[in-house]
CSV table of C-alpha atoms and ligand atoms in Angstrom, one decimal:
chain,number,residue,atom,x,y,z
A,1437,MET,CA,103.7,157.4,134.8
A,1438,SER,CA,102.4,154.1,133.5
A,1439,GLU,CA,103.4,153.4,129.9
A,1440,PRO,CA,100.9,152.3,127.2
A,1441,PHE,CA,103.2,149.7,125.6
A,1442,ASP,CA,106.1,147.5,126.5
A,1443,ALA,CA,109.3,148.1,124.4
A,1444,VAL,CA,109.8,144.4,124.1
A,1445,ASP,CA,106.4,144.0,122.4
A,1446,VAL,CA,107.1,146.9,120.0
A,1447,ILE,CA,110.4,145.3,119.0
A,1448,ALA,CA,108.9,141.9,118.5
A,1449,ILE,CA,106.3,143.4,116.0
A,1450,LYS,CA,109.1,144.5,113.8
A,1451,ARG,CA,111.3,141.4,114.5
A,1452,ASP,CA,108.5,139.3,113.0
A,1453,GLY,CA,108.3,141.6,109.8
A,1454,GLU,CA,104.9,143.1,110.8
A,1455,VAL,CA,103.7,146.7,110.5
A,1456,LEU,CA,104.0,149.0,113.4
A,1457,GLN,CA,100.9,151.0,114.2
A,1458,ASP,CA,100.8,154.8,114.6
A,1459,GLU,CA,100.5,154.5,118.5
A,1460,HIS,CA,103.5,152.2,118.6
A,1461,ILE,CA,105.7,154.7,116.7
A,1462,ASP,CA,104.6,157.7,118.6
A,1463,TRP,CA,105.2,156.1,121.8
A,1464,VAL,CA,108.5,154.4,121.2
A,1465,ILE,CA,110.1,157.6,119.8
A,1466,ASP,CA,108.6,159.8,122.7
A,1467,ALA,CA,109.6,157.1,125.3
A,1468,TYR,CA,113.2,156.9,123.9
A,1469,THR,CA,113.6,160.7,124.0
A,1470,ARG,CA,112.4,160.5,127.7
A,1471,GLY,CA,115.0,157.7,128.4
A,1472,VAL,CA,112.1,155.3,129.3
A,1473,VAL,CA,113.0,153.1,126.2
A,1474,THR,CA,116.7,152.3,126.6
A,1475,ASP,CA,119.6,152.4,124.0
A,1476,TYR,CA,119.8,148.6,124.0
A,1477,GLN,CA,116.0,148.4,123.3
A,1478,MET,CA,116.3,151.0,120.6
A,1479,SER,CA,119.2,149.3,119.0
A,1480,ALA,CA,117.3,146.0,118.7
A,1481,LEU,CA,114.4,148.0,117.2
A,1482,ALA,CA,116.8,149.8,114.6
A,1483,MET,CA,118.2,146.4,113.7
A,1484,ALA,CA,114.8,145.0,113.1
A,1485,ILE,CA,113.9,147.9,111.0
A,1486,PHE,CA,117.2,147.6,109.1
A,1487,LEU,CA,116.5,143.9,108.4
A,1488,ASN,CA,112.7,144.1,107.7
A,1489,GLY,CA,112.2,147.8,106.4
A,1490,MET,CA,109.1,150.0,106.8
A,1491,THR,CA,106.2,150.9,104.7
A,1492,ARG,CA,105.8,154.4,103.4
A,1493,HIS,CA,103.3,155.2,106.0
A,1494,GLU,CA,105.5,153.9,108.9
A,1495,ILE,CA,108.4,156.1,107.6
A,1496,ALA,CA,106.2,159.0,107.5
A,1497,ARG,CA,104.9,158.5,110.9
A,1498,TRP,CA,108.4,157.9,112.3
A,1499,THR,CA,109.7,161.1,110.7
A,1500,ASP,CA,106.7,163.0,112.2
A,1501,ALA,CA,107.2,161.6,115.6
A,1502,MET,CA,111.0,162.5,115.5
A,1503,ILE,CA,110.0,166.2,114.4
A,1504,ARG,CA,107.5,166.2,117.3
A,1505,SER,CA,110.3,165.2,119.7
A,1506,GLY,CA,111.6,168.8,119.6
A,1507,GLU,CA,111.1,172.4,118.5
A,1508,ARG,CA,110.1,173.5,115.0
A,1509,MET,CA,111.6,176.7,113.6
A,1510,ASP,CA,109.3,179.1,111.5
A,1511,PHE,CA,110.9,181.3,108.9
A,1512,SER,CA,107.5,182.3,107.5
A,1513,GLY,CA,107.9,185.8,109.1
A,1514,LEU,CA,111.1,186.6,107.2
A,1515,PRO,CA,111.0,189.1,104.5
A,1516,ARG,CA,112.8,186.8,102.0
A,1517,PRO,CA,111.6,183.1,100.9
A,1518,THR,CA,113.7,180.5,102.2
A,1519,SER,CA,115.5,177.5,100.5
A,1520,ASP,CA,117.9,174.9,101.9
A,1521,LYS,CA,120.1,172.2,100.5
A,1522,HIS,CA,121.0,168.8,102.1
A,1523,SER,CA,123.7,166.5,101.0
A,1524,THR,CA,123.8,162.9,102.0
A,1525,GLY,CA,127.6,163.3,102.4
A,1526,GLY,CA,130.7,162.6,100.3
A,1527,VAL,CA,134.4,163.2,99.8
A,1528,GLY,CA,135.5,166.5,98.9
A,1529,ASP,CA,131.8,167.8,99.2
A,1530,LYS,CA,132.4,171.5,99.8
A,1531,ILE,CA,129.4,172.6,97.8
A,1532,THR,CA,127.5,174.4,100.8
A,1533,LEU,CA,130.2,176.7,101.3
A,1534,SER,CA,129.9,178.6,97.9
A,1535,LEU,CA,126.1,177.6,97.4
A,1536,ALA,CA,124.8,179.3,100.4
A,1537,PRO,CA,126.1,182.8,99.7
A,1538,LEU,CA,125.4,182.1,95.9
A,1539,VAL,CA,121.8,181.5,96.6
A,1540,ALA,CA,121.5,184.4,99.1
A,1541,SER,CA,122.9,186.8,96.5
A,1542,PHE,CA,119.6,186.5,94.8
A,1543,GLY,CA,117.5,187.6,97.8
A,1544,VAL,CA,116.7,184.0,98.9
A,1545,ALA,CA,117.5,183.2,102.5
A,1546,VAL,CA,119.5,179.9,103.1
A,1547,PRO,CA,119.2,178.4,106.6
A,1548,GLN,CA,122.0,175.9,106.5
A,1549,LEU,CA,121.9,174.1,109.7
A,1550,SER,CA,124.7,171.6,109.5
A,1551,GLY,CA,126.6,168.9,111.2
A,1552,ARG,CA,130.2,167.7,111.8
A,1553,GLY,CA,131.9,165.0,110.0
A,1554,LEU,CA,132.1,161.5,111.2
A,1555,GLY,CA,134.1,158.8,109.5
A,1556,HIS,CA,135.4,159.4,105.9
A,1557,THR,CA,133.0,162.2,104.9
A,1558,GLY,CA,133.8,165.6,106.1
A,1559,GLY,CA,131.5,168.0,107.8
A,1560,THR,CA,130.8,171.5,106.6
A,1561,LEU,CA,131.1,172.9,110.2
A,1562,ASP,CA,134.7,171.4,110.5
A,1563,LYS,CA,135.6,173.0,107.3
A,1564,LEU,CA,134.3,176.6,108.2
A,1565,GLU,CA,136.0,176.3,111.5
A,1566,ALA,CA,139.3,176.3,109.6
A,1567,ILE,CA,138.6,180.1,109.2
A,1568,PRO,CA,140.2,182.1,112.0
A,1569,GLY,CA,137.6,183.4,114.4
A,1570,TRP,CA,134.5,181.8,112.7
A,1571,ARG,CA,131.7,180.5,115.0
A,1572,ALA,CA,129.4,177.5,114.4
A,1573,ASN,CA,127.1,178.0,117.4
A,1574,LEU,CA,124.5,180.7,116.9
A,1575,SER,CA,121.2,181.6,119.0
A,1576,ASN,CA,118.2,181.3,117.2
A,1577,GLU,CA,117.8,185.1,117.3
A,1578,GLU,CA,121.2,185.5,115.6
A,1579,VAL,CA,119.9,183.1,112.9
A,1580,TYR,CA,116.8,185.0,112.1
A,1581,ARG,CA,118.8,188.3,112.1
A,1582,GLN,CA,121.4,187.0,109.8
A,1583,LEU,CA,118.6,185.6,107.4
A,1584,GLY,CA,116.3,188.4,107.7
A,1585,THR,CA,118.2,191.6,107.6
A,1586,GLY,CA,121.8,190.2,107.3
A,1587,SER,CA,123.6,188.4,104.5
A,1588,GLY,CA,120.8,186.1,104.0
A,1589,ALA,CA,123.0,183.1,104.4
A,1590,VAL,CA,123.6,181.2,107.7
A,1591,ILE,CA,125.7,178.0,107.9
A,1592,CYS,CA,125.7,176.9,111.6
A,1593,ALA,CA,125.3,174.0,114.0
A,1594,ALA,CA,121.8,172.7,114.5
A,1595,GLY,CA,120.6,173.4,117.9
A,1596,ALA,CA,120.0,170.7,120.3
A,1597,GLY,CA,116.2,171.4,120.2
A,1598,LEU,CA,115.7,170.2,116.6
A,1599,ALA,CA,114.6,166.6,116.5
A,1600,PRO,CA,116.5,165.5,119.7
A,1601,ALA,CA,115.1,161.9,119.2
A,1602,ASP,CA,117.1,161.7,116.0
A,1603,LYS,CA,120.4,162.9,117.7
A,1604,LYS,CA,120.1,160.1,120.1
A,1605,LEU,CA,119.2,157.7,117.5
A,1606,TYR,CA,121.8,158.6,115.0
A,1607,ALA,CA,124.4,158.2,117.5
A,1608,LEU,CA,123.1,154.7,118.5
A,1609,ARG,CA,123.0,153.6,114.9
A,1610,ASP,CA,126.5,154.9,114.3
A,1611,ALA,CA,127.6,152.4,117.0
A,1612,THR,CA,125.2,149.3,116.0
A,1613,ALA,CA,125.9,149.0,112.1
A,1614,THR,CA,122.3,150.4,111.3
A,1615,VAL,CA,123.1,153.6,109.6
A,1616,ALA,CA,123.0,152.4,106.0
A,1617,CYS,CA,119.1,151.7,105.9
A,1618,VAL,CA,116.8,153.7,103.6
A,1619,PRO,CA,113.9,154.2,106.2
A,1620,LEU,CA,116.2,155.3,109.0
A,1621,ILE,CA,118.4,157.6,106.8
A,1622,ALA,CA,115.3,159.3,105.1
A,1623,SER,CA,113.5,159.9,108.2
A,1624,SER,CA,116.6,161.1,110.1
A,1625,ILE,CA,117.5,163.7,107.3
A,1626,MET,CA,113.9,164.8,106.7
A,1627,SER,CA,112.9,165.1,110.4
A,1628,LYS,CA,115.7,167.6,110.9
A,1629,LYS,CA,115.1,169.5,107.6
A,1630,ILE,CA,111.3,169.8,108.1
A,1631,ALA,CA,111.7,170.8,111.8
A,1632,GLU,CA,114.2,173.4,110.5
A,1633,GLY,CA,111.2,175.0,108.6
A,1634,THR,CA,112.8,175.8,105.3
A,1635,GLY,CA,110.2,176.7,102.6
A,1636,SER,CA,111.9,174.5,100.0
A,1637,LEU,CA,114.5,171.9,99.9
A,1638,VAL,CA,117.0,170.5,97.4
A,1639,LEU,CA,118.5,167.2,98.3
A,1640,ASP,CA,121.9,166.1,96.8
A,1641,VAL,CA,121.8,162.3,97.0
A,1642,LYS,CA,125.3,160.9,96.4
A,1643,VAL,CA,125.9,157.9,94.6
A,1644,GLY,CA,129.2,155.7,94.4
A,1645,SER,CA,132.1,154.3,96.6
A,1646,GLY,CA,132.4,157.5,98.6
A,1647,ALA,CA,128.6,157.6,99.3
A,1648,PHE,CA,126.2,155.8,101.8
A,1649,MET,CA,124.5,154.5,98.6
A,1650,LYS,CA,126.8,152.7,96.4
A,1651,THR,CA,124.4,151.9,93.5
A,1652,LEU,CA,121.9,154.2,91.5
A,1653,ASP,CA,119.0,151.8,92.4
A,1654,LYS,CA,119.6,152.5,96.1
A,1655,ALA,CA,120.2,156.2,95.8
A,1656,ARG,CA,117.0,156.5,93.7
A,1657,GLU,CA,115.1,154.7,96.5
A,1658,LEU,CA,116.5,157.0,99.2
A,1659,ALA,CA,116.0,160.2,97.0
A,1660,ARG,CA,112.3,159.1,96.2
A,1661,THR,CA,111.6,158.3,100.0
A,1662,MET,CA,113.0,161.8,101.1
A,1663,VAL,CA,111.3,163.8,98.4
A,1664,ASP,CA,107.9,162.0,99.2
A,1665,LEU,CA,108.4,162.7,102.9
A,1666,GLY,CA,109.2,166.5,102.2
A,1667,THR,CA,106.3,166.8,99.9
A,1668,ASP,CA,103.8,165.3,102.1
A,1669,ALA,CA,104.9,167.6,104.9
A,1670,GLY,CA,104.4,170.6,102.7
A,1671,THR,CA,108.0,171.5,101.9
A,1672,ASN,CA,108.7,171.8,98.2
A,1673,THR,CA,111.3,169.1,97.8
A,1674,VAL,CA,113.4,167.9,94.9
A,1675,ALA,CA,116.5,165.7,94.7
A,1676,LEU,CA,119.5,165.4,92.4
A,1677,LEU,CA,121.4,162.0,92.2
A,1678,THR,CA,125.1,163.1,91.8
A,1679,ASP,CA,128.3,161.0,91.2
A,1680,MET,CA,130.4,160.3,94.2
A,1681,SER,CA,132.6,157.4,92.7
A,1682,VAL,CA,135.6,160.0,92.6
A,1683,PRO,CA,136.1,163.0,95.0
A,1684,LEU,CA,134.4,166.2,94.3
A,1685,GLY,CA,137.0,168.8,93.2
A,1686,LEU,CA,140.7,168.8,93.8
A,1687,THR,CA,140.9,168.9,97.5
A,1688,VAL,CA,139.7,167.0,100.6
A,1689,GLY,CA,140.2,168.3,103.9
A,1690,ASN,CA,139.0,171.3,106.0
A,1691,ALA,CA,141.1,174.4,105.3
A,1692,LEU,CA,142.0,173.0,101.7
A,1693,GLU,CA,138.3,172.8,100.8
A,1694,VAL,CA,137.6,176.3,102.0
A,1695,ARG,CA,140.5,177.5,99.7
A,1696,GLU,CA,138.8,175.7,96.9
A,1697,SER,CA,135.4,177.1,97.7
A,1698,VAL,CA,136.7,180.6,97.6
A,1699,GLU,CA,138.3,179.9,94.1
A,1700,VAL,CA,134.7,179.0,93.0
A,1701,LEU,CA,133.2,182.1,94.5
A,1702,ALA,CA,135.9,184.0,92.6
A,1703,GLY,CA,134.6,182.7,89.3
A,1704,GLY,CA,137.3,179.8,89.0
A,1705,GLY,CA,137.5,176.5,90.6
A,1706,PRO,CA,137.3,172.8,89.3
A,1707,ASP,CA,134.7,172.2,86.7
A,1708,ASP,CA,132.8,169.5,88.6
A,1709,VAL,CA,132.4,171.7,91.7
A,1710,VAL,CA,131.2,174.6,89.7
A,1711,GLU,CA,128.8,172.4,87.7
A,1712,LEU,CA,127.2,171.0,90.8
A,1713,THR,CA,127.1,174.3,92.7
A,1714,VAL,CA,125.3,176.0,89.8
A,1715,ALA,CA,123.0,173.0,89.2
A,1716,LEU,CA,122.0,172.9,93.0
A,1717,ALA,CA,121.7,176.7,93.0
A,1718,ARG,CA,119.2,176.7,89.8
A,1719,GLU,CA,117.0,174.1,91.6
A,1720,MET,CA,117.0,176.3,94.9
A,1721,LEU,CA,116.1,179.5,93.1
A,1722,ALA,CA,113.5,177.8,91.0
A,1723,ALA,CA,112.0,176.4,94.0
A,1724,ALA,CA,111.9,179.9,95.8
A,1725,GLY,CA,110.3,181.4,92.5
A,1726,GLN,CA,113.2,182.5,90.3
A,1727,PRO,CA,113.2,179.9,87.7
A,1728,ASP,CA,115.1,182.2,85.2
A,1729,ALA,CA,117.9,183.2,87.7
A,1730,ASP,CA,121.5,182.8,86.3
A,1731,PRO,CA,123.7,181.6,89.1
A,1732,ALA,CA,126.8,181.1,86.9
A,1733,ALA,CA,126.7,184.9,86.3
A,1734,ALA,CA,126.7,185.8,90.1
A,1735,LEU,CA,129.9,183.6,90.6
A,1736,ARG,CA,131.7,185.4,87.7
A,1737,ASP,CA,130.8,188.9,88.7
A,1738,GLY,CA,131.6,188.8,92.4
A,1739,ARG,CA,128.1,189.0,93.8
A,1740,ALA,CA,128.3,185.6,95.6
A,1741,MET,CA,131.7,186.5,96.9
A,1742,ASP,CA,130.3,189.7,98.5
A,1743,VAL,CA,127.7,187.5,100.4
A,1744,TRP,CA,130.3,185.2,101.5
A,1745,ARG,CA,132.5,187.9,103.0
A,1746,THR,CA,129.6,189.3,104.8
A,1747,MET,CA,128.2,185.9,106.0
A,1748,ILE,CA,131.8,184.8,107.3
A,1749,ALA,CA,132.3,188.2,109.1
A,1750,GLU,CA,128.8,187.9,110.6
A,1751,GLN,CA,129.9,184.8,112.4
A,1752,GLY,CA,133.1,186.2,113.7
A,1753,GLY,CA,135.2,185.0,111.0
A,1754,ASP,CA,138.0,186.9,109.1
A,1755,PRO,CA,137.6,186.3,105.4
A,1756,ASP,CA,141.0,187.6,104.6
A,1757,ALA,CA,143.0,185.7,107.3
A,1758,PRO,CA,145.4,183.2,106.0
A,1759,LEU,CA,144.2,179.7,106.2
A,1760,PRO,CA,145.9,177.1,108.3
A,1761,GLN,CA,148.5,174.9,106.7
A,1762,ALA,CA,149.6,171.4,107.9
A,1763,ALA,CA,153.1,171.2,109.1
A,1764,TYR,CA,154.0,168.3,106.9
A,1765,THR,CA,153.4,167.2,103.4
A,1766,GLU,CA,154.3,164.1,101.4
A,1767,ASP,CA,153.5,163.4,97.7
A,1768,VAL,CA,152.1,160.3,96.1
A,1769,LEU,CA,153.9,159.7,92.8
A,1770,ALA,CA,152.8,157.9,89.6
A,1771,GLU,CA,154.4,154.4,89.4
A,1772,ALA,CA,154.3,154.2,85.7
A,1773,ASP,CA,153.7,156.1,82.4
A,1774,GLY,CA,150.1,155.7,81.1
A,1775,ILE,CA,146.5,156.7,81.7
A,1776,LEU,CA,145.2,157.1,85.4
A,1777,GLN,CA,142.5,154.6,85.7
A,1778,ASP,CA,140.8,155.4,88.9
A,1779,LEU,CA,140.9,157.7,92.1
A,1780,ASP,CA,138.5,155.9,94.4
A,1781,ALA,CA,136.5,158.5,96.6
A,1782,LEU,CA,136.2,156.2,99.6
A,1783,ALA,CA,140.1,155.5,99.5
A,1784,VAL,CA,140.8,159.2,99.3
A,1785,GLY,CA,138.3,160.0,102.0
A,1786,VAL,CA,139.7,157.4,104.4
A,1787,ALA,CA,143.2,158.7,103.5
A,1788,SER,CA,142.1,162.4,104.4
A,1789,TRP,CA,140.4,161.2,107.6
A,1790,ARG,CA,143.6,159.1,108.6
A,1791,LEU,CA,145.8,162.3,108.0
A,1792,GLY,CA,143.6,164.0,110.7
A,1793,ALA,CA,141.0,165.9,108.6
A,1794,GLY,CA,138.2,163.8,110.2
A,1795,ARG,CA,137.2,162.1,113.5
A,1796,ALA,CA,136.7,158.5,114.4
A,1797,ARG,CA,134.5,159.5,117.6
A,1798,LYS,CA,132.2,162.5,117.9
A,1799,GLU,CA,134.4,164.1,120.7
A,1800,ASP,CA,137.6,164.0,118.7
A,1801,PRO,CA,139.3,167.1,117.4
A,1802,VAL,CA,140.1,167.6,113.7
A,1803,GLN,CA,143.2,169.2,112.2
A,1804,ALA,CA,142.4,172.2,110.0
A,1805,GLY,CA,145.1,171.8,107.7
A,1806,ALA,CA,145.2,167.9,107.1
A,1807,GLY,CA,143.9,166.4,103.9
A,1808,VAL,CA,144.6,165.4,100.3
A,1809,GLU,CA,145.3,167.7,97.2
A,1810,ILE,CA,144.6,165.9,94.0
A,1811,PHE,CA,146.8,166.6,90.8
A,1812,ALA,CA,145.5,164.0,88.4
A,1813,ARG,CA,142.1,162.6,87.7
A,1814,PRO,CA,140.9,159.4,85.9
A,1815,GLY,CA,141.6,159.7,82.2
A,1816,ASP,CA,144.6,162.1,82.6
A,1817,LYS,CA,147.9,161.0,81.0
A,1818,VAL,CA,150.6,160.7,83.6
A,1819,VAL,CA,154.3,160.0,83.5
A,1820,ARG,CA,156.2,157.9,86.0
A,1821,GLY,CA,157.4,160.0,88.9
A,1822,GLN,CA,154.6,162.6,88.5
A,1823,LYS,CA,152.8,163.9,91.5
A,1824,LEU,CA,149.3,162.4,91.7
A,1825,LEU,CA,148.4,163.5,95.2
A,1826,ARG,CA,149.8,165.5,98.0
A,1827,LEU,CA,149.1,164.4,101.6
A,1828,HIS,CA,148.9,167.0,104.4
A,1829,THR,CA,149.1,166.4,108.2
A,1830,ASP,CA,150.6,167.8,111.5
A,1831,GLU,CA,151.6,164.5,112.5
A,1832,PRO,CA,153.9,162.7,110.2
A,1833,GLU,CA,153.3,159.3,111.7
A,1834,ARG,CA,149.9,159.4,110.0
A,1835,PHE,CA,151.3,159.1,106.5
A,1836,ALA,CA,151.8,155.4,106.4
A,1837,ARG,CA,148.2,154.7,107.4
A,1838,ALA,CA,147.0,157.1,104.8
A,1839,ARG,CA,149.1,155.6,102.1
A,1840,GLU,CA,147.7,152.1,103.1
A,1841,SER,CA,144.1,153.4,102.3
A,1842,LEU,CA,145.3,154.3,98.8
A,1843,ALA,CA,146.7,150.8,97.9
A,1844,ASP,CA,143.9,149.8,95.9
A,1845,THR,CA,143.4,152.8,93.8
A,1846,LEU,CA,145.5,155.1,91.5
A,1847,HIS,CA,145.9,152.3,88.9
A,1848,ILE,CA,147.8,153.2,85.7
A,1849,SER,CA,147.5,151.4,82.4
A,1850,ASP,CA,147.2,152.2,78.6
A,1851,ALA,CA,143.4,151.5,78.6
A,1852,PRO,CA,141.3,154.7,77.6
A,1853,VAL,CA,139.1,155.9,80.2
A,1854,GLU,CA,135.7,157.4,79.4
A,1855,PRO,CA,135.5,161.0,80.8
A,1856,ARG,CA,132.6,161.7,83.1
A,1857,SER,CA,130.1,163.9,81.2
A,1858,SER,CA,128.3,165.3,84.1
A,1859,VAL,CA,128.3,165.1,87.9
A,1860,VAL,CA,124.5,165.2,88.1
A,1861,LEU,CA,123.0,161.8,87.1
A,1862,GLU,CA,119.3,162.1,87.6
A,1863,ARG,CA,116.6,164.4,89.1
A,1864,ILE,CA,113.7,163.2,91.2
A,1865,ALA,CA,110.8,165.7,91.8
A,1866,GLY,CA,107.6,165.5,93.9
A,1867,LYS,CA,104.6,163.6,92.4
B,719,URA,N1,122.7,162.0,107.7
B,719,URA,C1,121.8,162.1,108.7
B,719,URA,O1,121.5,163.1,109.2
B,719,URA,N2,121.2,160.9,109.0
B,719,URA,C2,121.4,159.7,108.6
B,719,URA,O2,120.8,158.7,108.8
B,719,URA,C3,122.5,159.7,107.6
B,719,URA,C4,123.1,160.9,107.3
């Protein structure tokens, strides 16, 4: 088949800072999916986009072309409205685990098609796979059944059919230093979410050292871009900007985070995890037509826990099975008396990853029990020798590298530390 364009010409347009026409974008995404545009050509184009950016129209067209590269799911036939949440990824971000059953307990279906972790941010599927028997891969029929007549919540692997162009491109970006780019992140996330077919979408855009977006301005730009893409595609979309300068909650790691999520579902858990879970649930329920719902009550009275147990069992898991534990632990102790000044999210995320909770390459296995437990947070008074963190791993030779990543955090001095008033920093709605 003869091709209407030459990849070199399309790359040159973006290299020279010009605007790609719709036909260029449609062709390059389609030809890349078919293997006609090569990985090295797409890498060059991704770098040109990284350096020169895209207009709002280019981003929308790029997103649409990626959606059209695969199948679209359609939940409009379900007896329940649908609402989904997407987080841009952080350290200790276990919110999906309690949020999906919580929202489903109000009769709103939650189709959480998730991914695995790469690098220092953990993946929701890796966390749930710590539960004995739990299965991430479901057929489309199983997803529809669980959403329509089952628990109402599904957390599973996104099938290969959704936005296949993005799957190829995301792997390439990971290897070519082109991940942290607003047009590419926004189109990547939103192509999958729009193709998934959720009725409404709440975005949790993380800000701080443990997030892609290190500054509020950058996070705002990403959130606005994604909200506009969703709104323009007819998906009711809103974003919360939330703090990721310290880890979320008191655990980082797979089984450790499942344990903490179950505490939240039992009406307990750390304040920041509960605050964010409730804030996101309110947004999802309001978007699905229930602005007056009280999600905090459903955590307290066990309704959300009931849905969690059903959801885990529907996917083959045993909600009562003991969770795996790492074979070895080592404590990180306070080196002085005083006030803990910092607990850097990136440093803790890298430590957890090096302990075996995360993977460096897509095909690497993860350890279910590995990770970090947190015993003190910035602003806490500590005494010399007190336990600040507990490191968990199955391979004790990993402790040294994990400790290295903590070398520039956990400072202690007499200076007072302003407590964080809220994990939610800002809300961005569709125009
Ligand atoms: N998550 C995605 O799915 N895509 C990105 O580009 C970044 C985070």
